[in-house]
């Protein structure tokens, strides 16, 4: 009986550890993806800003 309980506790612990690892891995991945998206948006905004400045200068001449 005690051996069965120990086995169940060990299995439960392993299961919870795997869930925790999976959750941590996913949140880390999501953070990484958010950073990439933010960086990409920043680059695009900078590019559009430079283009609009250039177009404004060209229309003045």
GROMACS .gro file of C-alpha atoms in nm:
model
   61
    1UNK     CA    1   0.000   0.000   0.000
    2UNK     CA    2   0.275   0.245   0.094
    3UNK     CA    3   0.474   0.154  -0.217
    4UNK     CA    4   0.169   0.224  -0.434
    5UNK     CA    5   0.126   0.565  -0.273
    6UNK     CA    6   0.494   0.648  -0.326
    7UNK     CA    7   0.467   0.550  -0.691
    8UNK     CA    8   0.157   0.764  -0.735
    9UNK     CA    9   0.327   1.059  -0.565
   10UNK     CA   10   0.635   1.020  -0.786
   11UNK     CA   11   0.422   0.997  -1.100
   12UNK     CA   12   0.223   1.303  -0.995
   13UNK     CA   13   0.543   1.496  -0.922
   14UNK     CA   14   0.692   1.404  -1.261
   15UNK     CA   15   0.370   1.505  -1.434
   16UNK     CA   16   0.360   1.842  -1.257
   17UNK     CA   17   0.728   1.904  -1.334
   18UNK     CA   18   0.665   1.835  -1.702
   19UNK     CA   19   0.368   2.073  -1.701
   20UNK     CA   20   0.574   2.341  -1.530
   21UNK     CA   21   0.858   2.298  -1.780
   22UNK     CA   22   0.613   2.314  -2.069
   23UNK     CA   23   0.448   2.626  -1.929
   24UNK     CA   24   0.781   2.801  -1.865
   25UNK     CA   25   0.907   2.711  -2.211
   26UNK     CA   26   0.591   2.843  -2.375
   27UNK     CA   27   0.592   3.171  -2.182
   28UNK     CA   28   0.958   3.223  -2.268
   29UNK     CA   29   0.883   3.152  -2.632
   30UNK     CA   30   0.588   3.394  -2.628
   31UNK     CA   31   0.805   3.666  -2.474
   32UNK     CA   32   1.062   3.610  -2.745
   33UNK     CA   33   0.800   3.633  -3.017
   34UNK     CA   34   0.659   3.954  -2.867
   35UNK     CA   35   1.007   4.108  -2.861
   36UNK     CA   36   1.064   4.013  -3.224
   37UNK     CA   37   0.729   4.160  -3.327
   38UNK     CA   38   0.797   4.481  -3.135
   39UNK     CA   39   1.142   4.514  -3.293
   40UNK     CA   40   1.000   4.451  -3.641
   41UNK     CA   41   0.726   4.713  -3.590
   42UNK     CA   42   0.986   4.963  -3.471
   43UNK     CA   43   1.199   4.903  -3.781
   44UNK     CA   44   0.897   4.940  -4.009
   45UNK     CA   45   0.792   5.266  -3.842
   46UNK     CA   46   1.145   5.403  -3.881
   47UNK     CA   47   1.147   5.306  -4.248
   48UNK     CA   48   0.808   5.469  -4.310
   49UNK     CA   49   0.916   5.782  -4.123
   50UNK     CA   50   1.233   5.814  -4.333
   51UNK     CA   51   1.031   5.763  -4.652
   52UNK     CA   52   0.777   6.027  -4.559
   53UNK     CA   53   1.057   6.276  -4.479
   54UNK     CA   54   1.221   6.204  -4.813
   55UNK     CA   55   0.891   6.242  -4.998
   56UNK     CA   56   0.823   6.570  -4.818
   57UNK     CA   57   1.164   6.704  -4.923
   58UNK     CA   58   1.114   6.592  -5.281
   59UNK     CA   59   0.777   6.765  -5.307
   60UNK     CA   60   0.927   7.094  -5.186
   61UNK     CA   61   1.167   7.112  -5.481
   0.00000   0.00000   0.00000
